[in-house]
C-alpha atoms as one frame of an Amber mdcrd trajectory, in Angstrom:
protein
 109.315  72.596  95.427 109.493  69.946  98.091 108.649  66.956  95.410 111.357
  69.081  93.144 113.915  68.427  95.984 113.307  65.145  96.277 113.796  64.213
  92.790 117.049  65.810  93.120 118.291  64.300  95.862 117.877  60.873  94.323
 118.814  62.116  91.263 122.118  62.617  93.021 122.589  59.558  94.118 121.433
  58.004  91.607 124.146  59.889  89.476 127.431  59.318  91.712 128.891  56.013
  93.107 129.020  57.267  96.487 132.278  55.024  96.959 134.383  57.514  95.146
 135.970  60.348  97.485 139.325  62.539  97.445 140.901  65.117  99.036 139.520
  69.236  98.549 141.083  70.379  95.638 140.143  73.174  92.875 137.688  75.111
  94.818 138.631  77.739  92.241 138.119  75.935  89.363 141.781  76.699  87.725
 143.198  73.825  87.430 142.166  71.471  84.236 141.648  67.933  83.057 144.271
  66.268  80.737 141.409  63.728  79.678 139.013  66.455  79.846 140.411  70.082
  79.403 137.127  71.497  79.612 136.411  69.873  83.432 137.562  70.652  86.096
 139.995  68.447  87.987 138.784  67.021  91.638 135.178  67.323  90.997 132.674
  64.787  89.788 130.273  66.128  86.939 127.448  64.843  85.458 124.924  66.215
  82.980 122.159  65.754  80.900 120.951  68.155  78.449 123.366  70.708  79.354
 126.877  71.411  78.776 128.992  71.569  81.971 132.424  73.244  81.582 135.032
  75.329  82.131 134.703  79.456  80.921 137.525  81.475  80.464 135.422  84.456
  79.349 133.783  84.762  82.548 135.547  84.557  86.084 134.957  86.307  89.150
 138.991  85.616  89.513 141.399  83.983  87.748 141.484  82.122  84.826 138.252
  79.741  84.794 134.709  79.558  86.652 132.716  76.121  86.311 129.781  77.416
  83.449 126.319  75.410  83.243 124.292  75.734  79.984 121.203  74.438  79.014
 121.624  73.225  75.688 118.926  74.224  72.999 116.469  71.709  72.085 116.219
  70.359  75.282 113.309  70.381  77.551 114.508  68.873  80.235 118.118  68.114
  81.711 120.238  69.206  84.411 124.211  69.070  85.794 125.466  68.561  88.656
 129.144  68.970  90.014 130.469  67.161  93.236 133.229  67.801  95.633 134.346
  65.509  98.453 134.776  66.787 101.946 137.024  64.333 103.871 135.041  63.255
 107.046 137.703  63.921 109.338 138.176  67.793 108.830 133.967  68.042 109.004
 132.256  65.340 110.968 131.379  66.452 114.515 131.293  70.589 113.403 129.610
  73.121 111.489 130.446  73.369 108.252 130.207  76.779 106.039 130.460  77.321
 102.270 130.421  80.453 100.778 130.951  81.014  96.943 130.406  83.500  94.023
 127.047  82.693  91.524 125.565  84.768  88.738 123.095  83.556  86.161 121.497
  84.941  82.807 118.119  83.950  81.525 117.666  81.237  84.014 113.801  79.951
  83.233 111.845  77.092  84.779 114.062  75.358  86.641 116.778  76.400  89.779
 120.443  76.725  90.398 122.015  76.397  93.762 124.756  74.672  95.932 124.223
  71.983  98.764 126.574  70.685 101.062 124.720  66.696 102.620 126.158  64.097
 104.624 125.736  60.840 104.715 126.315  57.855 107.247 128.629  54.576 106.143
 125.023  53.404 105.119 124.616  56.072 102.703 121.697  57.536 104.458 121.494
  61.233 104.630 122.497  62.551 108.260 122.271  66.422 107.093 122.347  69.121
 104.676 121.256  72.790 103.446 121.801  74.957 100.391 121.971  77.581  98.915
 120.895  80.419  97.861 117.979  78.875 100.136 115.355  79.659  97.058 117.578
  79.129  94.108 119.657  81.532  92.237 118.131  84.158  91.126 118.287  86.613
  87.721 121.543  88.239  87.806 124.322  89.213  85.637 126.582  90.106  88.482
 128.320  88.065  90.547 127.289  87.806  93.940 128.375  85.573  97.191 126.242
  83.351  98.793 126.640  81.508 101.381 124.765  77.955 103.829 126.326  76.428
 106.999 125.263  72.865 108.730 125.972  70.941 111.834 127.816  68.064 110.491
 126.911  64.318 112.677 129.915  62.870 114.339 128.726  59.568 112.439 129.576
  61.389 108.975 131.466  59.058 106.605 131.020  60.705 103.444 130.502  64.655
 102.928 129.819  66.395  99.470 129.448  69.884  98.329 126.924  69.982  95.382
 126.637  72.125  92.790 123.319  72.195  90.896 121.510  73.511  87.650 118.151
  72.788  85.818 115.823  74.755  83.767 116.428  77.295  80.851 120.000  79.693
  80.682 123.207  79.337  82.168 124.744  79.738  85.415 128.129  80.273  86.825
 130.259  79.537  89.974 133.963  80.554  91.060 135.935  81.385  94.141 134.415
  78.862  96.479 135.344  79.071 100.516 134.941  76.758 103.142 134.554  77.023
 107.093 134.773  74.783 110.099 133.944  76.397 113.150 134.288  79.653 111.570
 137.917  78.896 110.588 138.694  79.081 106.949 140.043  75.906 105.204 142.962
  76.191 103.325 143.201  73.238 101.101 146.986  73.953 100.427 147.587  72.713
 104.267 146.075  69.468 104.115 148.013  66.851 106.025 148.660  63.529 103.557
 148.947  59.879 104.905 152.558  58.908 104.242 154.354  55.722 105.139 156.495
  56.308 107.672 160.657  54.950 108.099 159.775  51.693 109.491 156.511  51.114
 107.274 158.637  51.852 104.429 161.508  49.690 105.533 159.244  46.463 106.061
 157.436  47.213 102.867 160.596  46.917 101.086 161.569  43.480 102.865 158.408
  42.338 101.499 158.525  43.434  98.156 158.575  40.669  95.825 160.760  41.927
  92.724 159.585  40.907  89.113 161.667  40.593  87.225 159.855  40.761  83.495
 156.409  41.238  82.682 157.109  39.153  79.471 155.857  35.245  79.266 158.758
  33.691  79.600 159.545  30.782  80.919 161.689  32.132  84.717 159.160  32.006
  86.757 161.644  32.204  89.948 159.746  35.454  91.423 156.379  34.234  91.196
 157.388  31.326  93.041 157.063  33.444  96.208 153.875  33.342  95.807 152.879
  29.826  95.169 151.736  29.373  99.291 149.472  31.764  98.394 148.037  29.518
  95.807 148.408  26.117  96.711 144.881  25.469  98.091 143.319  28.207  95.880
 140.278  27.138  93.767 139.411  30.382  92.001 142.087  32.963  91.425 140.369
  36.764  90.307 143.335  38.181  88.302 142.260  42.215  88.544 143.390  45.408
  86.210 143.016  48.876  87.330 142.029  49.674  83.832 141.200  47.714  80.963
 143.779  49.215  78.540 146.915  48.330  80.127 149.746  46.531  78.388 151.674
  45.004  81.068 148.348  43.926  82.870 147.750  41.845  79.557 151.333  40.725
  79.474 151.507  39.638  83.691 148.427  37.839  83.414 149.312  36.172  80.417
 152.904  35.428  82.369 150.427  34.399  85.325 148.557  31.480  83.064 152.115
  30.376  81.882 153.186  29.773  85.439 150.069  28.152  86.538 150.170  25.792
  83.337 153.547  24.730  84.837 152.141  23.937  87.922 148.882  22.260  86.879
 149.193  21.184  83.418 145.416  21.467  82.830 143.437  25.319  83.120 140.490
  27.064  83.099 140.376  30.674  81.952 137.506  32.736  81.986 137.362  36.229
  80.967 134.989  39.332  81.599 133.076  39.147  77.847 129.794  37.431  76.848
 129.568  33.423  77.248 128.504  32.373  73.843 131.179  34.487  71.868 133.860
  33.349  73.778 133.102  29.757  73.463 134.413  30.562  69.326 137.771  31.520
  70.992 137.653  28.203  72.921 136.931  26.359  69.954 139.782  27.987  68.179
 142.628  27.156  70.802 141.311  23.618  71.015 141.273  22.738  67.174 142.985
  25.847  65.654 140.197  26.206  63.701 138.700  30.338  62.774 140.132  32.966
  62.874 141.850  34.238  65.760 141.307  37.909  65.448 137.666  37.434  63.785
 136.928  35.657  67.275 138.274  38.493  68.998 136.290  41.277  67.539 133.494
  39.098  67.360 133.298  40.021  71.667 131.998  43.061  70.426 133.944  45.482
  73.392 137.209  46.811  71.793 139.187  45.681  75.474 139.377  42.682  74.060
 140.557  43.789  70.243 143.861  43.806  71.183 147.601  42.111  70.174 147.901
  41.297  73.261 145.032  38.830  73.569 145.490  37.660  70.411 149.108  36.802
  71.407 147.308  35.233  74.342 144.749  33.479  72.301 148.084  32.077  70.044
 149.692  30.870  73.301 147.262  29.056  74.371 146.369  27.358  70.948 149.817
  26.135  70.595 150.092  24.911  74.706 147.086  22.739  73.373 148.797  20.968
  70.781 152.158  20.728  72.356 150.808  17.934  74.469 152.159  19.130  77.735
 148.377  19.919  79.000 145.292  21.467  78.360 143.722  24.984  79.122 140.378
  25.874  78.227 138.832  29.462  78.243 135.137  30.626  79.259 133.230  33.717
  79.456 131.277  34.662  82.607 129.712  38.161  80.861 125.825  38.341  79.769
 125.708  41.574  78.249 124.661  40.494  74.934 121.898  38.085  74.811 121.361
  38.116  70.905 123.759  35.089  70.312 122.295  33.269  73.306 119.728  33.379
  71.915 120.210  32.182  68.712 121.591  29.279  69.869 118.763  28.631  72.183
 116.455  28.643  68.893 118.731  26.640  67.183 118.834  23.904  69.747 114.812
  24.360  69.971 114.888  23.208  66.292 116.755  20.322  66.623 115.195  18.857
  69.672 111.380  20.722  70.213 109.940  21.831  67.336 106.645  22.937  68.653
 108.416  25.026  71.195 110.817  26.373  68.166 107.642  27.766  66.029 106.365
  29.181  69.456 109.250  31.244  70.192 110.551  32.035  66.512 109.262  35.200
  66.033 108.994  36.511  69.912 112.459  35.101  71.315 114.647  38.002  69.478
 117.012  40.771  71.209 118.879  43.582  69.710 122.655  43.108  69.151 123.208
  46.026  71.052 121.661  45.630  74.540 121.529  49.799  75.092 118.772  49.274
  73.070 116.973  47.737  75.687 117.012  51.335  77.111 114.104  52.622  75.879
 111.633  50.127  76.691 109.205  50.992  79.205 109.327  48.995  82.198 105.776
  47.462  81.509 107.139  45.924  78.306 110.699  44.842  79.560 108.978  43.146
  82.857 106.824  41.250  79.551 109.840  40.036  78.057 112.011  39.454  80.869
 109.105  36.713  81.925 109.223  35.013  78.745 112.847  34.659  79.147 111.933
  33.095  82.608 110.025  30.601  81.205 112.205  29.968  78.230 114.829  28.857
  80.846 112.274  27.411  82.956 111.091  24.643  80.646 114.266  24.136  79.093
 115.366  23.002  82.304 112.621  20.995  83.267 112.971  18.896  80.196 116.801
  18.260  80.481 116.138  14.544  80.552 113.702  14.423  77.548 116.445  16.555
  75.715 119.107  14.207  76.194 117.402  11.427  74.215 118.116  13.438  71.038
 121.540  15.621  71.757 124.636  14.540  74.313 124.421  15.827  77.626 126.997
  18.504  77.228 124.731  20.276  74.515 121.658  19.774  76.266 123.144  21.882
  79.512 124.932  24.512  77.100 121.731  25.332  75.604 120.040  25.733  78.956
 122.702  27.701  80.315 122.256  30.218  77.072 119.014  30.398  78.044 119.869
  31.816  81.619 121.737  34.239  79.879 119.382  35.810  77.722 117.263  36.183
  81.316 119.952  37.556  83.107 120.031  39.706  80.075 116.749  41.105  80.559
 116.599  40.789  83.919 119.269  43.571  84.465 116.975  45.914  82.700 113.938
  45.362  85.082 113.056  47.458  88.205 114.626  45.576  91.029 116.542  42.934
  88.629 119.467  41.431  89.661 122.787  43.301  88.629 125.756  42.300  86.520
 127.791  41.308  88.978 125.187  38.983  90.509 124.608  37.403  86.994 128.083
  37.160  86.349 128.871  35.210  89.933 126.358  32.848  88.519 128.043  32.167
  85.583 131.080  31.570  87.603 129.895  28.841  89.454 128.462  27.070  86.936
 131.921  27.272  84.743 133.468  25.892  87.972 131.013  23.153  88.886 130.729
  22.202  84.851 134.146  22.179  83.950 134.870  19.097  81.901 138.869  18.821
  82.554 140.101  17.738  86.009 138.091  18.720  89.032 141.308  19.857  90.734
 141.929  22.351  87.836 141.875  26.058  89.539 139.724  28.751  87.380 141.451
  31.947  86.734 139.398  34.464  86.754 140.207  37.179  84.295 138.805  41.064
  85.138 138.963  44.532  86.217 139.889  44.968  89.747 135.984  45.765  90.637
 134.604  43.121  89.955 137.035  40.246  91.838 137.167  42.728  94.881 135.929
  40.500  98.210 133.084  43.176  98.620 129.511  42.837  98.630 128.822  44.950
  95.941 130.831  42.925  93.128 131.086  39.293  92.388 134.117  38.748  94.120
 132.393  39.352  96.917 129.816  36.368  96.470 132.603  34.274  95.533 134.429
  34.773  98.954 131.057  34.261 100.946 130.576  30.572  98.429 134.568  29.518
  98.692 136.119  31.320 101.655 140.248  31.463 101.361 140.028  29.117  98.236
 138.541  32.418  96.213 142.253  34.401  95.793 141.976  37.868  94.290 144.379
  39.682  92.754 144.782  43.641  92.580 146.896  45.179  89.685 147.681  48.747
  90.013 150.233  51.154  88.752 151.880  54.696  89.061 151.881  56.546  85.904
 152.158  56.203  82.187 149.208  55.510  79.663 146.172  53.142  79.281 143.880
  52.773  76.482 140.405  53.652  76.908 137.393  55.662  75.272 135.230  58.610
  76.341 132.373  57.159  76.364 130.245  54.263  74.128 131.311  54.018  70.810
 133.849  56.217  70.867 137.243  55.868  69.300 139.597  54.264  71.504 142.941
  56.037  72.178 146.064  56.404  74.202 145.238  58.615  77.621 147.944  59.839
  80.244 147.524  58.488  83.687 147.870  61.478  86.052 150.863  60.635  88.632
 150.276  59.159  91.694 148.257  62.075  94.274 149.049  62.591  97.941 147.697
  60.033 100.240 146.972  57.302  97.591 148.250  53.911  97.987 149.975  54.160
  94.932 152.214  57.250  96.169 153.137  55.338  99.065 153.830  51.786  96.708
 156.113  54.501  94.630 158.420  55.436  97.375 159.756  51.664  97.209 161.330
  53.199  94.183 161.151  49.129  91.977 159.282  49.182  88.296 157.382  45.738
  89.007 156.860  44.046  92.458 154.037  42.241  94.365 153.308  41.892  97.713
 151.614  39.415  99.712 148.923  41.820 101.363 147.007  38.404 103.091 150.849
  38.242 104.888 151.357  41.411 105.495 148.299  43.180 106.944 149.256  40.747
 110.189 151.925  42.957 111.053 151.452  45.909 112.433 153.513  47.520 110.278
 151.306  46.651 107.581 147.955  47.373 108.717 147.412  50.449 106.808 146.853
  48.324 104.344 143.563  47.658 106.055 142.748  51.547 106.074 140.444  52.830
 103.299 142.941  55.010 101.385 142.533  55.925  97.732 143.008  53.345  95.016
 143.466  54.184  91.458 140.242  52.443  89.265 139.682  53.163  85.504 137.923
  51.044  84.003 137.022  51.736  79.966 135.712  55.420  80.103 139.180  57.208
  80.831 139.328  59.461  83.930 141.220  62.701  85.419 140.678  62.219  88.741
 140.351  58.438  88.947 140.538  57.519  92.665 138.133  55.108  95.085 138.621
  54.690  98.565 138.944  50.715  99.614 140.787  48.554 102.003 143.072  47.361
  99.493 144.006  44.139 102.169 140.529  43.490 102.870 139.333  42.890  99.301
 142.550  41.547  97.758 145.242  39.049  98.474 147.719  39.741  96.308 148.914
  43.366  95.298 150.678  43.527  91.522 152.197  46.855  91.396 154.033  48.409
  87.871 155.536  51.736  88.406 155.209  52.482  84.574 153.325  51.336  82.622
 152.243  51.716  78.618 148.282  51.061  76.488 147.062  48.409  75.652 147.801
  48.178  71.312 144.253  48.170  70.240 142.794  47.097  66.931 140.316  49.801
  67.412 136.067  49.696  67.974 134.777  46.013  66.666 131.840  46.486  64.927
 129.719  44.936  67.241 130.285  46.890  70.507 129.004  48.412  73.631
């Protein structure tokens, strides 16, 4: 049972991105998703094997309990449900939960509840469950209940919910206790911004005007101090299906072609393919759209890139400059790889026969999933010394190809290790692949040195943390690296519900309590940005240095979709739309992710 526990507990958190937290909400489980009807709002679930959802059929109250199943044809699995206790109400006391379980035909496996702590490390401080030897057989409901001395040092408390094995189990009507004092969710005390916050917020609201790429760029021009010594700029999106994120950002490029006459774009999809959409907005040659979906990720399969793509094609031949676009992504290693061979051809053939048969990836990297580790560490070293000897024999290579060619093909050769390398135990992640890429777009750029890089991405990624790129590309370029947060209050994004789904419009739930985003509402303007680097030096504006929740999206649409960040700690610049509409997709590529 001990071993058992273990697993679990990594398991856990394994399972949840511990950066993710919220107020107490839905302890009775009546209140649904609008994504997800079937989940519950406020909790995170995960589940494998099982089906996790709401039951209207049976409720110890009310109109819903949470219902775990274990779904036939499975032999293993589990689910897990997770609500965040805020530190403040629980750190330095004892905590009690008490809730209603009952269970039918529950075989070789467990079901119980756990509340754990955890330090601003993420190591465990404390925890207990309960019922203290699992659930057992029972058709009835019946309470249960497990209290623990929560450490002053607390950052991050969870209540657990938990369920292996054979049957199905259900929950409802959960209480919790501090100091023996019930908690009543519906008197939680929200952050607010109070008169004077509010009033110098407003004074330094910048107002925009248009989202459209037109040619006033009078607002933004409050910004250019910001700017003016910036090398890399890390335009952000709280999801990837936003419309007016795709418009601004295109409106962004516009204003920095004014400035600089020459750019360099790169975007958040594989290297190789986008190098076709390059080609295309240099010579106009391609198609536009084929180029698009040939990124394989439907973000990208949109009219608003392609209007992008159009833009830029026709700044090209208009004479007033030149902008050039990369990608920094390494997801898909197939094409890199291909073009690796195909150089190999031209300028090695001996190495070309070696490698022709064993130097092949799947188009779809998920693939890569269920290889053992044995035979992915294989493959991941032949990648190593694929890049290896390419670069050792840059100098031979350039007797037969230009220079430029000979470092492309190397540099496709790093990304079919990166590749592979993110699928090996201890490999390094996307984002530290991807800050590689960066640099060497930045310090291979072949239009003027002085040309800033813009940076095109969702708001994780160009966030000046440790766990992202952004946050390697602060440590590498100090206050030349400028990121720049988009978020919104309400409206719709497109997004899917999980890989190769369809993608579709989804509401974004209205701004909660306590988020940033409620207080950026109460300025009561439909577009405005702020700069937070200016700002968070007056008092007045140091909340902005406070982790407070942050709306985050990303692809997968979400109910409940909330981190807690210092928004002026990892950003610069704060682009806020009140409203805001989905992105108008041309649907799933064929190739996608």
């Amino acid at each position: 049972m001990k071993r058992l526990l273990i697993f679990i507990l990594a398991l856990l958190l394994d399972g949840f991105d511990l950066a993710y937290s919220q107020h107490i909400q839905n302890l009775n489980f009546e209140k649904a998703g609008i994504v997800h009807p079937n989940q519950p709002t406020g909790w995170s679930t995960r589940w494998d094997g099982f089906e996790l959802s709401l039951d209207s059929l049976v409720a110890k109250s009310g109109k819903y309990s949470l219902k775990s199943t274990a779904l036939p044809g499975h032999d293993s699995g589990y689910a897990i449900s997770r609500q965040s206790i805020p530190a403040d109400i629980a750190a330095g006391k004892n905590l009690e939960v008490k809730l209603w379980m009952r269970s039918d035909q529950i075989q070789n496996g467990t079901a119980f509840f756990r509340l754990i702590a955890f330090d601003d490390e993420s190591e465990v401080l404390s925890s207990t469950r309960g019922p203290e030897k699992g659930l057992p057989e029972t058709d009835r409901w019946q309470q249960y209940s497990a209290s623990v001395s929560i450490d002053k040092q607390a950052q991050l408390i969870y209540l657990d919910l938990f369920h292996n094995g054979k049957g199905s189990v259900w929950f409802d009507d959960i209480e919790l206790f501090t100091e023996g004092e019930k908690y009543d969710p519906g008197n939680q005390i929200f952050w607010s911004l109070d008169p004077a916050e509010l009033t110098f917020l407003s004074n330094q609201a910048i107002a925009l005007h248009s989202v459209e790429p037109e040619n006033d760029f009078s607002d933004l021009d409050h910004l250019t101090p910001l700017f003016q010594n910036a090398s890399i700029i890390g335009l952000g999106e709280a999801t990837h299906g936003t419309r007016e994120f795709f418009r601004m950002k295109h409106r962004f490029v516009k204003w920095f072609a004014q400035e600089h006459d020459t750019l360099l774009v790169a975007i958040e999809a594989n290297m190789p393919e986008v190098r076709e959409i390059n080609n295309y907005i240099l010579t106009g040659k391609g198609d536009a759209k084929e180029a698009l979906a040939d990124l394989g990720y439907w973000v990208w399969n949109t009219e608003e890139m392609l209007a992008f793509m159009e833009w830029m094609k026709n700044y090209n031949t208009s004479g007033k400059g030149k902008i050039e676009v990369y990608g920094f992504d390494m997801a898909f290693p197939s094409r890199a790889a291909d073009s690796v061979l195909t150089f190999l051809e031209q300028v090695d053939p001996v190495l070309f026969d070696t490698l022709q048969q064993d130097y092949q990836f799947p188009a779809n990297p998920s693939e890569l999933n269920r290889i053992d580790d044995e035979n992915i560490i294989e493959i991941h070293q032949l990648t190593q010394d694929v890049y290896k000897t390419l670069s050792e024999n840059r100098i031979k290579y350039i007797q037969y190809v230009n220079p430029e060619t000979v470092e492309w093909a190397i540099q496709y050769a790093r990304i079919v290790e990166q590749a592979m390398g993110r699928f090996t135990p201890g490999g390094k992640t996307r984002d530290e692949s991807m800050a590689e890429n960066i640099n060497w777009i930045y310090f291979n750029k072949s239009i003027d040195r002085n040309t800033p890089l813009l940076l095109w991405a969702h708001n994780d990624h160009i966030a000046r943390s440790p766990y992202w790129f952004g946050g390697e590309l602060s440590e590498k370029y100090g206050k030349s690296y400028v990121p720049v947060v988009f978020s919104f209050g309400d409206g719709h994004y497109s997004a899917v519900l999980g890989p190769g789904q369809p993608v579709a419009s989804y509401p974004a739930p209205s701004p909660k309590k306590g988020s940033v985003e409620y207080a950026l509402r109460t300025l009561e303007l439909p577009a405005f940005a702020l700069n937070l680097r200016q700002i968070k030096e007056n008092a007045l504006g140091s909340w902005l240095e406070e982790e407070k929740p942050v709306k985050s999206i990303g692809s997968v649409a979400r109910d409940d979709p909330y981190k807690n960040i210092s928004l002026a700690d990892y950003f610069d610049v704060l682009i806020y739309f009140d409203k805001t509409t989905a992105s108008r997709s041309f649907g799933q590529p064929a190739k996608n992710n």
